[in-house]
Structure formats: structure tokens, C-alpha cells
PDB file of C-alpha atoms and ligand atoms in Angstrom:
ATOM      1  CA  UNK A   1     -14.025  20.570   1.962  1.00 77.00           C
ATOM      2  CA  UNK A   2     -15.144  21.805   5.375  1.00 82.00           C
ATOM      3  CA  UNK A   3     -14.181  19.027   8.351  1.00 96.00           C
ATOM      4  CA  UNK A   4     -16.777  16.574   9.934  1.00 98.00           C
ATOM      5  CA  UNK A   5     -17.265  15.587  12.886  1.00 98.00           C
ATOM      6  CA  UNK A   6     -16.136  12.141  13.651  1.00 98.00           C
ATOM      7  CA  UNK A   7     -19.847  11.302  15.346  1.00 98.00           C
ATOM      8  CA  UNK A   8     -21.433  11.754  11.586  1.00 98.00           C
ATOM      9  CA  UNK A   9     -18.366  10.089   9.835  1.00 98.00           C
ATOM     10  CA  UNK A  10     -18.973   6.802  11.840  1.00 98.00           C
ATOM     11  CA  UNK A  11     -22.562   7.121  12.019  1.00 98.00           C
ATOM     12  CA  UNK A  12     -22.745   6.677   7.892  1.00 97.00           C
ATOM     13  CA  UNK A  13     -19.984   4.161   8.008  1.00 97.00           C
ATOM     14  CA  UNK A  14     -22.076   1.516  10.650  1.00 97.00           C
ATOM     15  CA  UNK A  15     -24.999   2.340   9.269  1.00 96.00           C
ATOM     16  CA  UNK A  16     -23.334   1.096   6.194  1.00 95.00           C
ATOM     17  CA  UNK A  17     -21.038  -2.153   7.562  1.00 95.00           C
ATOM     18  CA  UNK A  18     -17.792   0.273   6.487  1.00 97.00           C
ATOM     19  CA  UNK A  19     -15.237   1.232   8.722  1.00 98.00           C
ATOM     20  CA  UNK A  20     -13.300   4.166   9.157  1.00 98.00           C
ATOM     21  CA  UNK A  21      -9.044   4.431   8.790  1.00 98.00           C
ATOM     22  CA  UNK A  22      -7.736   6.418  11.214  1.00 99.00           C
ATOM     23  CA  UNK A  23      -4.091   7.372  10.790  1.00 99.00           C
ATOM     24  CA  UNK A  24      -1.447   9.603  12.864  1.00 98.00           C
ATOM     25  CA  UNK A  25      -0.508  12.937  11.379  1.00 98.00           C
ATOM     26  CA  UNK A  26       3.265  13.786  12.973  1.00 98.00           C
ATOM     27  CA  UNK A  27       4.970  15.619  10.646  1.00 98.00           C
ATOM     28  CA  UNK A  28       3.318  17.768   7.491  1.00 98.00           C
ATOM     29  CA  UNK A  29       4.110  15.220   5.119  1.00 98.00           C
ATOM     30  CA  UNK A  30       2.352  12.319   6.732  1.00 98.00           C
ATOM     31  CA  UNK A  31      -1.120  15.063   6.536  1.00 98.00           C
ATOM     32  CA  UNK A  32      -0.266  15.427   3.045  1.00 98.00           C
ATOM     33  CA  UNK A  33      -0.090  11.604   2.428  1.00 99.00           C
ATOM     34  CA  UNK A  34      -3.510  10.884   4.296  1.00 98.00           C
ATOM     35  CA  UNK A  35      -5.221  13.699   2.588  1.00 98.00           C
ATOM     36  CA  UNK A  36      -3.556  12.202  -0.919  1.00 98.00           C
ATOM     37  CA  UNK A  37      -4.842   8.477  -0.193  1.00 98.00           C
ATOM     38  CA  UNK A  38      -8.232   9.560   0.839  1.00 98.00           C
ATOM     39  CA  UNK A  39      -8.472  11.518  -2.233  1.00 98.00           C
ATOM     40  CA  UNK A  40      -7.565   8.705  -4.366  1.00 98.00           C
ATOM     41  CA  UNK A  41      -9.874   6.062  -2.406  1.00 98.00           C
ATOM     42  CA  UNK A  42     -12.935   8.717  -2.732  1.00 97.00           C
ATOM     43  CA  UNK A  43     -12.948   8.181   0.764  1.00 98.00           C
ATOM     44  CA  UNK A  44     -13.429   9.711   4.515  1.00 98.00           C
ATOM     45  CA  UNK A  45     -10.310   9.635   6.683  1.00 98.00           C
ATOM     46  CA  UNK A  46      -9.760  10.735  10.751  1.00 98.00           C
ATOM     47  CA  UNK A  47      -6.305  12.829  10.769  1.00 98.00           C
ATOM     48  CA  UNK A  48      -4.797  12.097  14.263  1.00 98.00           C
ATOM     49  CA  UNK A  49      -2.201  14.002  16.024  1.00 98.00           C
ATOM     50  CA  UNK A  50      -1.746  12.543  19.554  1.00 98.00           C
ATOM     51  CA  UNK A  51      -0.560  13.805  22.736  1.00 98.00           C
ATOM     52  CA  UNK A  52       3.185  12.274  21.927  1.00 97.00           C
ATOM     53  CA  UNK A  53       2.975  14.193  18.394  1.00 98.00           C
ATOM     54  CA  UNK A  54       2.640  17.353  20.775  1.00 98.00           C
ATOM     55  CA  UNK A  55       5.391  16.778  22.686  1.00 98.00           C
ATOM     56  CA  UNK A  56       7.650  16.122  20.348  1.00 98.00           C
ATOM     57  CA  UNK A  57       6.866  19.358  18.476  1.00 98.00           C
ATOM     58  CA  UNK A  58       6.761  21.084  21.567  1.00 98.00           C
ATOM     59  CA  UNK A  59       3.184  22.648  21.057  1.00 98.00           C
ATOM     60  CA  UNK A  60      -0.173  21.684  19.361  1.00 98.00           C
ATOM     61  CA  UNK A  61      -0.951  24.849  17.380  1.00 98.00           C
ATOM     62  CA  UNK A  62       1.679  24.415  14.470  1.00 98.00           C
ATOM     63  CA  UNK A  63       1.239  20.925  13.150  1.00 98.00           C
ATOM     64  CA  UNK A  64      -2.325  21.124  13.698  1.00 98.00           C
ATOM     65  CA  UNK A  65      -3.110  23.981  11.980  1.00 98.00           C
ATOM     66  CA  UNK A  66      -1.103  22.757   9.145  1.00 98.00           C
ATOM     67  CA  UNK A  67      -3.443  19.207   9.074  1.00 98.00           C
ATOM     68  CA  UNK A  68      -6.312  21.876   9.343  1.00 98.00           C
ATOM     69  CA  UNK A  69      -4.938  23.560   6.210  1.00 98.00           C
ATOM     70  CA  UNK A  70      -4.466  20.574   4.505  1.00 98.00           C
ATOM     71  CA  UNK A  71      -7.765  19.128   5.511  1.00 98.00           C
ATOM     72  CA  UNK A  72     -10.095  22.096   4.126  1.00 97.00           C
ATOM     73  CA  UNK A  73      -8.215  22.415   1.052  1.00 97.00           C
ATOM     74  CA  UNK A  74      -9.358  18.401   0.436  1.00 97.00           C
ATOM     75  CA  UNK A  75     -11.835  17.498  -1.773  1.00 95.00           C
ATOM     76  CA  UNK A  76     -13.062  14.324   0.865  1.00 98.00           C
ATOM     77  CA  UNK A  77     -14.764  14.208   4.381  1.00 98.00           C
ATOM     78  CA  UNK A  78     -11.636  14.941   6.834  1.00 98.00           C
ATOM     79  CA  UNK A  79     -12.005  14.315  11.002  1.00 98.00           C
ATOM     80  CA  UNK A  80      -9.254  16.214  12.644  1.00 98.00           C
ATOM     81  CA  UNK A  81      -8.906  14.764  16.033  1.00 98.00           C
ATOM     82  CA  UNK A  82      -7.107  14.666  18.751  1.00 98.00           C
ATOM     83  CA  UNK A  83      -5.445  11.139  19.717  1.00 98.00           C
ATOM     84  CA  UNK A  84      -5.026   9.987  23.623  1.00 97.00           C
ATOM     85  CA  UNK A  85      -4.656  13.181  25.455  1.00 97.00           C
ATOM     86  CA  UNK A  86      -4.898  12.868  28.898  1.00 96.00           C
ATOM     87  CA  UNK A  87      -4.349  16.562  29.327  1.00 96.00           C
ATOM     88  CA  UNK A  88      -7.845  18.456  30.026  1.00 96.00           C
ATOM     89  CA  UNK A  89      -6.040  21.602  28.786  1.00 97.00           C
ATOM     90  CA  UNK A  90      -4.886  20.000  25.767  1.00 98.00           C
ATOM     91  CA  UNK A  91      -8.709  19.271  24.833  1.00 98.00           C
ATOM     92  CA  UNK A  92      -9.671  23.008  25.278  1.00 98.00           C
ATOM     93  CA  UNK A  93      -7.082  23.825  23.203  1.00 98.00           C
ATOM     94  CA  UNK A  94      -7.740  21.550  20.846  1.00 98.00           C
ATOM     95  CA  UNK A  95     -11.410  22.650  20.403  1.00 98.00           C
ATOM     96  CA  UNK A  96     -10.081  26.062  20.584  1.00 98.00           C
ATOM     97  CA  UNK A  97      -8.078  25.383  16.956  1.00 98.00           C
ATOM     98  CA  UNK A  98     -11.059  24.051  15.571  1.00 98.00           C
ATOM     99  CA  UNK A  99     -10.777  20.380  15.694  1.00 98.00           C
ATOM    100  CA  UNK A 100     -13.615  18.344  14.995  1.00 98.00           C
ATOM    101  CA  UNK A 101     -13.353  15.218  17.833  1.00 98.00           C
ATOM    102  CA  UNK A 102     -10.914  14.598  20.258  1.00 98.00           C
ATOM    103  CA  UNK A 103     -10.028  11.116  22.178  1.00 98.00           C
ATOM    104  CA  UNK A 104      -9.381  12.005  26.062  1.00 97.00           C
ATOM    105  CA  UNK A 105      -7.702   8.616  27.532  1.00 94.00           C
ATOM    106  CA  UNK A 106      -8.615   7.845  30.966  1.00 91.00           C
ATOM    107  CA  UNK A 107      -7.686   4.453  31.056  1.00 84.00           C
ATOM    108  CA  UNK A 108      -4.827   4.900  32.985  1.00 87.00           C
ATOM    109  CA  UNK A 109      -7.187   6.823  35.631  1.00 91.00           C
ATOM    110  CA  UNK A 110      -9.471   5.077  38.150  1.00 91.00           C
ATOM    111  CA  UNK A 111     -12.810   3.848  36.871  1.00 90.00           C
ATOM    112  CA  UNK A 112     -14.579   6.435  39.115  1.00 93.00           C
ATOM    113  CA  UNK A 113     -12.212   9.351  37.857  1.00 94.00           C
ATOM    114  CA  UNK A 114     -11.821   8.286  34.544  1.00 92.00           C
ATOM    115  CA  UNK A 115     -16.019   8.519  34.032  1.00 94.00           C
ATOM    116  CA  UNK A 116     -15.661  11.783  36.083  1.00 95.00           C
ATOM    117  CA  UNK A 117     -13.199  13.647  33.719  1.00 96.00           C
ATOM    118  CA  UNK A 118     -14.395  11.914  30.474  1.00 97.00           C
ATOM    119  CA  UNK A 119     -18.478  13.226  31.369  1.00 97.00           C
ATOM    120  CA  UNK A 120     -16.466  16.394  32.043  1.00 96.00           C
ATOM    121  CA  UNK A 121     -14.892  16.815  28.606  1.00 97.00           C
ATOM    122  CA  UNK A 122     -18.084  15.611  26.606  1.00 98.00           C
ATOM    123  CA  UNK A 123     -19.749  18.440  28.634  1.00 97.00           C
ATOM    124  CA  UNK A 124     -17.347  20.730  27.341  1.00 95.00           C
ATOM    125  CA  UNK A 125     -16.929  19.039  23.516  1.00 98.00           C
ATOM    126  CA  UNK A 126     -20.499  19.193  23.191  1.00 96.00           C
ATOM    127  CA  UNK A 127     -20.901  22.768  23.367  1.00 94.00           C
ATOM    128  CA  UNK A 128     -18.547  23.305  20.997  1.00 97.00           C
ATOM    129  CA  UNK A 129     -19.822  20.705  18.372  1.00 97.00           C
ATOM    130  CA  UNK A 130     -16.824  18.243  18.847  1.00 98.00           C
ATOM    131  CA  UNK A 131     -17.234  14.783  19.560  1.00 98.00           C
ATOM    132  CA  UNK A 132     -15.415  12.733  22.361  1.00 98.00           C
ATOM    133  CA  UNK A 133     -13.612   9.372  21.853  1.00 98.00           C
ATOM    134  CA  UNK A 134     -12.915   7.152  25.266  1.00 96.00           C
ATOM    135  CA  UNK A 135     -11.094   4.290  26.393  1.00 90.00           C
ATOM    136  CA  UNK A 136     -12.247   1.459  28.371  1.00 87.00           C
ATOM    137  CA  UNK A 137     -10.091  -1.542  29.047  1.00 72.00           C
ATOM    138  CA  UNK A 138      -6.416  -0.071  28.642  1.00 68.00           C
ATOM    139  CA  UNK A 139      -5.302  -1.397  24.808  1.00 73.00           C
ATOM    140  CA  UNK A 140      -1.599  -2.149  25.938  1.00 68.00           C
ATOM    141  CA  UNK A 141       1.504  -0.952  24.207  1.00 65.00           C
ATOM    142  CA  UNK A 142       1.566   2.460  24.329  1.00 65.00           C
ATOM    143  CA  UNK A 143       4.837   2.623  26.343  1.00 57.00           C
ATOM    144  CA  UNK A 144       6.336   0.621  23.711  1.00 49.00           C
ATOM    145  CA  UNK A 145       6.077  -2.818  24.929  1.00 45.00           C
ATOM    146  CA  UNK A 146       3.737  -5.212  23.086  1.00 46.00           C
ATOM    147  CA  UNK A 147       0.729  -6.189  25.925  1.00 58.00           C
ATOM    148  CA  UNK A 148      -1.921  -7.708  24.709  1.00 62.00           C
ATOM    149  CA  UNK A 149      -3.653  -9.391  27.531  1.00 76.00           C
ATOM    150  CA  UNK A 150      -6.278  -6.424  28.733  1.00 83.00           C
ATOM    151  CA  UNK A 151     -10.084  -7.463  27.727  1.00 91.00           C
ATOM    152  CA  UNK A 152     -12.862  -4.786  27.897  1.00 93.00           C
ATOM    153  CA  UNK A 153     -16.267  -6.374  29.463  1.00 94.00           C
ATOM    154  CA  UNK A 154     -19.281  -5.275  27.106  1.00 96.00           C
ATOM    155  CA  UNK A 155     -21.173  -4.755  30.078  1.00 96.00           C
ATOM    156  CA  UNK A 156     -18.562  -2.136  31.449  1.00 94.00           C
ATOM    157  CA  UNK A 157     -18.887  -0.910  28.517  1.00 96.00           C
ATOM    158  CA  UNK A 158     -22.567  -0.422  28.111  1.00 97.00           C
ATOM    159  CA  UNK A 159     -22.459   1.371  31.422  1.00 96.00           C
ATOM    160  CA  UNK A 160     -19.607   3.682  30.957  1.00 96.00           C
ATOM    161  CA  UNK A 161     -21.186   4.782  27.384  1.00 97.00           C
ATOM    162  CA  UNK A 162     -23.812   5.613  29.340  1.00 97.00           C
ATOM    163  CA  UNK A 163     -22.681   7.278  32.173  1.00 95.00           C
ATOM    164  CA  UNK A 164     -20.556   9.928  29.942  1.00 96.00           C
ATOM    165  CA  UNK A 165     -22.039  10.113  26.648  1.00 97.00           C
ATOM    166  CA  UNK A 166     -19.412   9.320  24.874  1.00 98.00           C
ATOM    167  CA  UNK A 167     -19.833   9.277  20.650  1.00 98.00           C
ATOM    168  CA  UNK A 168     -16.916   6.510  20.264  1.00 98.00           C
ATOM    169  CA  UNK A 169     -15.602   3.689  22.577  1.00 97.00           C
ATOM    170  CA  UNK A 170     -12.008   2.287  22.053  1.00 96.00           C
ATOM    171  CA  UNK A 171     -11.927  -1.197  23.597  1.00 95.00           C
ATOM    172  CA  UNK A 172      -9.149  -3.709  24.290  1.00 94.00           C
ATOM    173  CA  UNK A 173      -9.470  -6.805  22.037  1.00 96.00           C
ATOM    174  CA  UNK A 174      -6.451  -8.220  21.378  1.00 95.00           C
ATOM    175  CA  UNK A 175      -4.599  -6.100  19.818  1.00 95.00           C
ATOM    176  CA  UNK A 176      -1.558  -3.439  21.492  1.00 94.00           C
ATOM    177  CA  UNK A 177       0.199  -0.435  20.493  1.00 94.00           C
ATOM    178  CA  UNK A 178       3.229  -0.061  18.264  1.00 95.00           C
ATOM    179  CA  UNK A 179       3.604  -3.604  16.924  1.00 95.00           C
ATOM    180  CA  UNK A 180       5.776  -3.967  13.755  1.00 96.00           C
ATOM    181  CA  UNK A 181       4.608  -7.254  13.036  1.00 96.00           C
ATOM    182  CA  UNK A 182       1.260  -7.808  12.191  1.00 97.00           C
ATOM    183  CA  UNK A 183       0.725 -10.846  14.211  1.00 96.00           C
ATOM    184  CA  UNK A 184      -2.027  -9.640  16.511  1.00 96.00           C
ATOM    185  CA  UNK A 185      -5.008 -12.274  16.371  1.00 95.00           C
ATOM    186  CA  UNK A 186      -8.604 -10.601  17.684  1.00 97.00           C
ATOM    187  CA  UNK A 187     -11.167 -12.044  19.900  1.00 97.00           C
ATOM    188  CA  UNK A 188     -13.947 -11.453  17.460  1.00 98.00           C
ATOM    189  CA  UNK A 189     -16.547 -12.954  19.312  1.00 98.00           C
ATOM    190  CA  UNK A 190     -15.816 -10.071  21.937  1.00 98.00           C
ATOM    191  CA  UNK A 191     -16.170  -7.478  19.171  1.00 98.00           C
ATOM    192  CA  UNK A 192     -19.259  -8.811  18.289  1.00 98.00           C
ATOM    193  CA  UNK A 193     -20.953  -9.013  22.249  1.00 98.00           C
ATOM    194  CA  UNK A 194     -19.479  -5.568  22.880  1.00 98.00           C
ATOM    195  CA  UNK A 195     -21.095  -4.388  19.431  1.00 98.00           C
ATOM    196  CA  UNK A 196     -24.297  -6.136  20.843  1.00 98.00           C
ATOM    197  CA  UNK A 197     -24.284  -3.961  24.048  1.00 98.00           C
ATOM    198  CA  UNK A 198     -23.114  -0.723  23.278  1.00 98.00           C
ATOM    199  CA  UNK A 199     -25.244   2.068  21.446  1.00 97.00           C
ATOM    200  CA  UNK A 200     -21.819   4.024  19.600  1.00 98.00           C
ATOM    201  CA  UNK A 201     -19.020   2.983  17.382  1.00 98.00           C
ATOM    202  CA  UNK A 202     -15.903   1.273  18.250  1.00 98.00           C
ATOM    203  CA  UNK A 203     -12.985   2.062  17.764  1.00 98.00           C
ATOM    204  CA  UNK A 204     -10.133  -0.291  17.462  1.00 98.00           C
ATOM    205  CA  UNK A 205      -6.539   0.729  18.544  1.00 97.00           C
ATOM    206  CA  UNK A 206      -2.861  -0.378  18.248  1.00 97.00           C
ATOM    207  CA  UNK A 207      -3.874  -2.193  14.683  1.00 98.00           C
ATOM    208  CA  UNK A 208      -0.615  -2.052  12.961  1.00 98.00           C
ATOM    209  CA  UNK A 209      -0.568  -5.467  14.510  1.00 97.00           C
ATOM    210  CA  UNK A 210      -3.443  -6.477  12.343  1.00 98.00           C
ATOM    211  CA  UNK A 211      -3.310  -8.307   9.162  1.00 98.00           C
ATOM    212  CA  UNK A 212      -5.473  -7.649   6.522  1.00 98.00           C
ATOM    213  CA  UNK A 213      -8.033 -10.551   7.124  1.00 97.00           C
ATOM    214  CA  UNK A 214      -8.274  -9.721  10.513  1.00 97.00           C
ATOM    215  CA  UNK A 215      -8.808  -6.083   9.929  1.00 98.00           C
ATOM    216  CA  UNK A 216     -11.758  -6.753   7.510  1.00 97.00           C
ATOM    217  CA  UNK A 217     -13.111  -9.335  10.064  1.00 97.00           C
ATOM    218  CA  UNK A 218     -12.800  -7.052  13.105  1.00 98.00           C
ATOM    219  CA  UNK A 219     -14.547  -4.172  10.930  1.00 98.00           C
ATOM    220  CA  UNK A 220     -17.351  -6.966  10.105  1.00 97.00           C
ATOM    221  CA  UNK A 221     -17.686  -8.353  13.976  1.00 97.00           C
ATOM    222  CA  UNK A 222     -18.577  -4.709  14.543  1.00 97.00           C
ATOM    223  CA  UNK A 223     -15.354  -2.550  14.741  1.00 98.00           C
ATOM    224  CA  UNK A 224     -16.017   1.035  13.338  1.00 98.00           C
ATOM    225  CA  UNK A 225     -12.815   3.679  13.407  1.00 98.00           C
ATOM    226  CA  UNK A 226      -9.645   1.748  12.809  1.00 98.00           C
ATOM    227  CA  UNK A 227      -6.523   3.121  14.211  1.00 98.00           C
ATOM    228  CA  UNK A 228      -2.816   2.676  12.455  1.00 98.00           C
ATOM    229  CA  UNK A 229      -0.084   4.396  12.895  1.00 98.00           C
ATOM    230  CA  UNK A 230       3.030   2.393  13.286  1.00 98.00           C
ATOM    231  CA  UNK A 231       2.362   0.535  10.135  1.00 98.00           C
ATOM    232  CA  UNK A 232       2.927   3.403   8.508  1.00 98.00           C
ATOM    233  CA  UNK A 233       5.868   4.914   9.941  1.00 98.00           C
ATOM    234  CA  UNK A 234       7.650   1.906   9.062  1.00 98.00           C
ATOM    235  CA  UNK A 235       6.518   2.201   5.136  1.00 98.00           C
ATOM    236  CA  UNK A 236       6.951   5.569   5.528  1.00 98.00           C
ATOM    237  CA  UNK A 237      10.939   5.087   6.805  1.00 98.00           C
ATOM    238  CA  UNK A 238      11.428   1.825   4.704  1.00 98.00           C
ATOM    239  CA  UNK A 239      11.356   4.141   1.817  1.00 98.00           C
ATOM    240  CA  UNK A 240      13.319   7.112   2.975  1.00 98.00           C
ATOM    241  CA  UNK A 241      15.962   4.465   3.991  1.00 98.00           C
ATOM    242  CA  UNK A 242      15.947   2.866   0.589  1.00 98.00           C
ATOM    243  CA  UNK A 243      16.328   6.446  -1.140  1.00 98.00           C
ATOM    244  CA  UNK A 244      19.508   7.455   1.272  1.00 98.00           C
ATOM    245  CA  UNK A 245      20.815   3.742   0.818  1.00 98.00           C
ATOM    246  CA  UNK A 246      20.854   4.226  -3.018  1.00 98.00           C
ATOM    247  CA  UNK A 247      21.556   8.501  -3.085  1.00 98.00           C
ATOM    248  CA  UNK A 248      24.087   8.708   0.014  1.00 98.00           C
ATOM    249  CA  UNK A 249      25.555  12.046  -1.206  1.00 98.00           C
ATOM    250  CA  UNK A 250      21.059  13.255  -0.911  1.00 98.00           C
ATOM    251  CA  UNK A 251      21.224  16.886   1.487  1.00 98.00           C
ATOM    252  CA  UNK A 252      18.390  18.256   0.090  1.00 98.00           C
ATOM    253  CA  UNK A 253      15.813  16.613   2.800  1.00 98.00           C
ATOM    254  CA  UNK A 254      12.702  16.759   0.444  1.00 98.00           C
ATOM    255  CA  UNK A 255      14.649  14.322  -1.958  1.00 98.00           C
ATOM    256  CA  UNK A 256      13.958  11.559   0.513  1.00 98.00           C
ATOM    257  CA  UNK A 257      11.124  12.661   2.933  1.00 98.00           C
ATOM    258  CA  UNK A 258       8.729  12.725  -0.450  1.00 98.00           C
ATOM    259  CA  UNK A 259       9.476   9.172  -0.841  1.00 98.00           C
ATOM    260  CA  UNK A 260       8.592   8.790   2.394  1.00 98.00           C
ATOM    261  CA  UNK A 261       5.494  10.778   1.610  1.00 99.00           C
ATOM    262  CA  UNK A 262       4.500   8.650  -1.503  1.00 98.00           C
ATOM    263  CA  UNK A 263       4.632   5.829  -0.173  1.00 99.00           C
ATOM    264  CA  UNK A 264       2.260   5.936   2.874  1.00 99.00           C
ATOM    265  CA  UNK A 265       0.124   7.692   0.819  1.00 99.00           C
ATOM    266  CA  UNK A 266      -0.014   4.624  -1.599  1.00 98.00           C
ATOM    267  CA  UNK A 267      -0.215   2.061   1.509  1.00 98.00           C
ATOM    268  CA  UNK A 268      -3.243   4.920   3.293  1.00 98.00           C
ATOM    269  CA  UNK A 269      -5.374   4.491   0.224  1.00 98.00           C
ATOM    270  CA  UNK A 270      -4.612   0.505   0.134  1.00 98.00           C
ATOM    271  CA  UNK A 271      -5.841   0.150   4.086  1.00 98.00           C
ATOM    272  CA  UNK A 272      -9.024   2.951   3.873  1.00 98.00           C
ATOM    273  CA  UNK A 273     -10.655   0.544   0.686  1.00 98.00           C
ATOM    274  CA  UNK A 274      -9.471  -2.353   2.783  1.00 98.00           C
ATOM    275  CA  UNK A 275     -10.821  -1.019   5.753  1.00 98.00           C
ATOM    276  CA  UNK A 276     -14.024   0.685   3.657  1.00 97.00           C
ATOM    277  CA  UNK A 277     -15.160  -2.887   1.921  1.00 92.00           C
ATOM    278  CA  UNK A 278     -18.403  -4.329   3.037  1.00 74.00           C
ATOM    279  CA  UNK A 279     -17.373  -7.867   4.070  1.00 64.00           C
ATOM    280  CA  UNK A 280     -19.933 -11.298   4.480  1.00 53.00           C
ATOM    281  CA  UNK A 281     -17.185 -12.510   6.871  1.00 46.00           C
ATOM    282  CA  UNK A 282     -19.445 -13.950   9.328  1.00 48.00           C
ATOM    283  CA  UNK A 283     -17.757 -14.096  13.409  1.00 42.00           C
TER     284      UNK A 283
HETATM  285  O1  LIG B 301      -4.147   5.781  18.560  1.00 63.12           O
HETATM  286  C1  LIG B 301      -3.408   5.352  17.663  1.00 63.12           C
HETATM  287  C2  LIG B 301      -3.369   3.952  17.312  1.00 63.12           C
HETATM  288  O2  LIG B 301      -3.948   3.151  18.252  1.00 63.12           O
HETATM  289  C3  LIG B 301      -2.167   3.482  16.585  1.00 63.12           C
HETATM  290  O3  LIG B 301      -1.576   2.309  17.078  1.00 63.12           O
HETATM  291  O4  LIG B 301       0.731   2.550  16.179  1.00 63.12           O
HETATM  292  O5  LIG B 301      -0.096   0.377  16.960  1.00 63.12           O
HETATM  293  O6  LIG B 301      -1.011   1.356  14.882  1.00 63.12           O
HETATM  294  P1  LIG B 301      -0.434   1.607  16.220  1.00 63.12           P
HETATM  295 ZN1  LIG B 302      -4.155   4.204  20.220  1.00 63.12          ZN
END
């Protein structure tokens, strides 16, 4: 199936009270996994290779244009997107290899400079049919240390949507990067005022720290694209580590990394209908 653009993807899912899993592609098998789970849920899914990804493999073009591969060969809606760059060149190159939305994260930047360089890449995204994720209100973590403190203001928000014409707003609500419990509790009631203000989806980050109940709450207080990626890793190496614990003599590395591979592709499909299920829970 040809790749969508994640605009249209969240578009039909608000319109329709659903959200969105988004999940980090870093190595092939995790893009086979996704593309598995979505397949089995009958569902959309946002493939996400982030900056870090990059520099681990040292470049962009090889593992994404083996998600790309993947992707079109799918028989579901895939988003291929790009996950926090804060590189400008790493957006061009991005659109360059065809992907369908990328997230540039200014939150690190100024307020002034991050709306300067984030109108500047929807400029350039637009043109090329790709939509643009932002940040507002840094969602802590992503150096590895839980921080959950950072609130985004929904009337910041409303302006800075507005100012760069942004498709998707991440916002800081209580949850942080790279948690491997799932203890994280929302502010729902600031989901629901920043839902009330702004005009595009949201886009919660860092939710490996979310339970279940909060997840479908959160997508029900107004929370569109959901973002996990630790969560995964962890079922993903809880089962590799199981298979070497019980095989020790295993060399050949595709006896253990498809274990790995099965079983985030089994936990994927769990969180999209999860994430996918119109809820009543009322905020
Ligand atoms: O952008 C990616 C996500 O925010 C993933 O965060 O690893 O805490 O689930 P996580
Ligand atoms: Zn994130």
C-alpha cells in the first residue's frame, strides 16, 4: 500500500475519537514487527526512526529505505516519519527519501527561534507534500533521565500552531521519555483545555510510561498520535534474553532476534486496538 501522510492519518482518527500508535523503527526487524501488528489489527500505524536511530546507524538512507520497503509492500495505511530531528538537513533529506511527515524538535531552541525554524521547515514540507510534527513544552526524558515536571500552556499552544502551521503538536503532560515503568499519571484536564484551544492533533510523547487506562483516557481527553518506543524495546529484549538464557550455545543471530521480532509485533497489535478503541471515559 502506498504511504500516507500523517496529516490525513490523524485527521480520520479525531474525526473518529481513535488514536494513532506511533512506534520507533531502529533496526529492520522492529519495521517488520510494526508492519506485522498493524496488519493483524487492520489498522494504520506511524513508523518512526528518530534522529538517535540515525546516529547510531551512522546515516538515514539505509534503515529508512528498508521501513520504506517494508511499508509499501503492507497491505495497511503506513506514516513513515521522521522522529525529533533537530537537524534542518536531516529534514531535507528525509523528504528527499520519500518520507511522508517528519517531527523537527525545537524545544530545546528559544521560543522565538524555535517558531522561526519550525515555520521554516513547514515551508519546505509543504511543498513537498509532507507534514510537520512540533514540540511545545519540552516532554522531559530524552537524555535518559525521567523529568516529568514541564507543562505546555494551551494558549502557547494555540499561538505557536498558528504562527507555523504546524499539522501535529506534541505537548508536555505528564509524561517523559524512556520510562520502563509505566507509572506516569497524566493531567487530563490539560489534555482536554489544550484539545479545546488548538485546531490540529496532539501528539503524546515518552508514553511507555503510560498504563493502559491512562493511555485510553489520554486518547479520550483529546490525545491523537501516541508515541512508544521504550516499551517495546524492553519486550522486544525480554524475549531475546529469554531465548539466549534457555539456547546459550544460539550463534545464528536470527534464532533470537525473531523472537525479539514476534514478540513486539504481538505487544504493537495489542497497544494500536488499545490505542484505536473509541472510549466513553469521560475527563
Ligand atoms: O518520540 C518517541 C517517543 O516519545 C517514545 O518515547 O521511549 O518513552 O516511549 P518512549
Ligand atoms: Zn518523543
Amino acid at each position: 500500500m502506498t504511504l500516507a501522510r500523517l496529516d490525513e492519518v490523524l485527521r480520520d482518527a479525531l474525526r473518529d475519537g481513535r488514536g494513532v500508535g506511533a512506534f520507533n523503527v531502529i533496526q529492520i526487524e522492529h519495521a517488520e514487527a510494526l508492519v506485522a501488528a498493524a496488519e493483524r489489527a487492520r489498522l494504520p500505524v506511524v513508523l518512526q526512526i528518530s534522529e538517535n536511530a540515525v546516529r547510531y546507524h551512522g546515516s538515514l538512507a539505509p534503515i529508512a529505505l528498508a521501513t520504506k520497503a517494508i511499508a509499501q509492500q503492507s497491505e495497511v495505511v503506513c506514516v513513515l516519519h521522521l522522529d525529533h530531528a533537530t537537524s534542518e538537513q536531516l529534514v531535507d533529506e528525509a523528504v528527499a527519501l520519500g518520507f511522508t511527515s517528519v517531527m523537527f524538535d525545537g524545544s530545546r531552541l528559544d521560543d522565538e527561534t524555535n517558531r522561526a525554524v519550525t515555520r521554516s521547515v513547514v515551508r519546505r514540507c509543504r511543498g513537498a507534500g509532507v507534514s510537520v510534527e512540533a514540540e511545545l513544552g519540552e516532554v522531559g526524558g530524552k537524555d535518559g533521565v525521567h523529568a516529568p515536571g514541564v507543562r505546555t500552556d494551551p494558549d502557547a499552544a494555540a499561538r505557536f500552531v498558528a504562527d507555523t502551521g504546524v499539522d501535529a503538536l506534541a505537548v508536555a503532560v505528564g509524561s517523559s521519555h524512556a520510562m520502563t515503568s509505566r507509572t506516569a499519571h497524566l493531567d487530563l484536564d490539560l489534555v482536554a483545555a489544550i484539545r479545546a484551544r488548538v485546531p490540529v492533533p496532539l501528539v503524546l510523547h515518552g508514553s511507555s510510561g503510560v498504563a493502559d487506562d491512562q493511555l485510553r483516557a489520554a486518547v479520550a481527553a483529546g490525545m491523537t498520535k501516541i508515541n512508544i518506543a521504550t516499551h517495546l524495546n524492553k519486550v522486544f529484549t525480554r524475549a531475546v534474553r529469554g531465548y539466549l538464557d534457555d539456547e546459550p550455545g544460539t550463534v545464528d543471530t536470527r534464532k533470537y532476534l525473531a523472537q525479539g521480532r514476534s514478540a513486539v509485533a504481538d505487544e504493537a497489535a495489542r497497544l494500536l486496538e488499545l490505542i484505536a478503541m473509541r472510549t466513553d471515559v469521560t475527563v
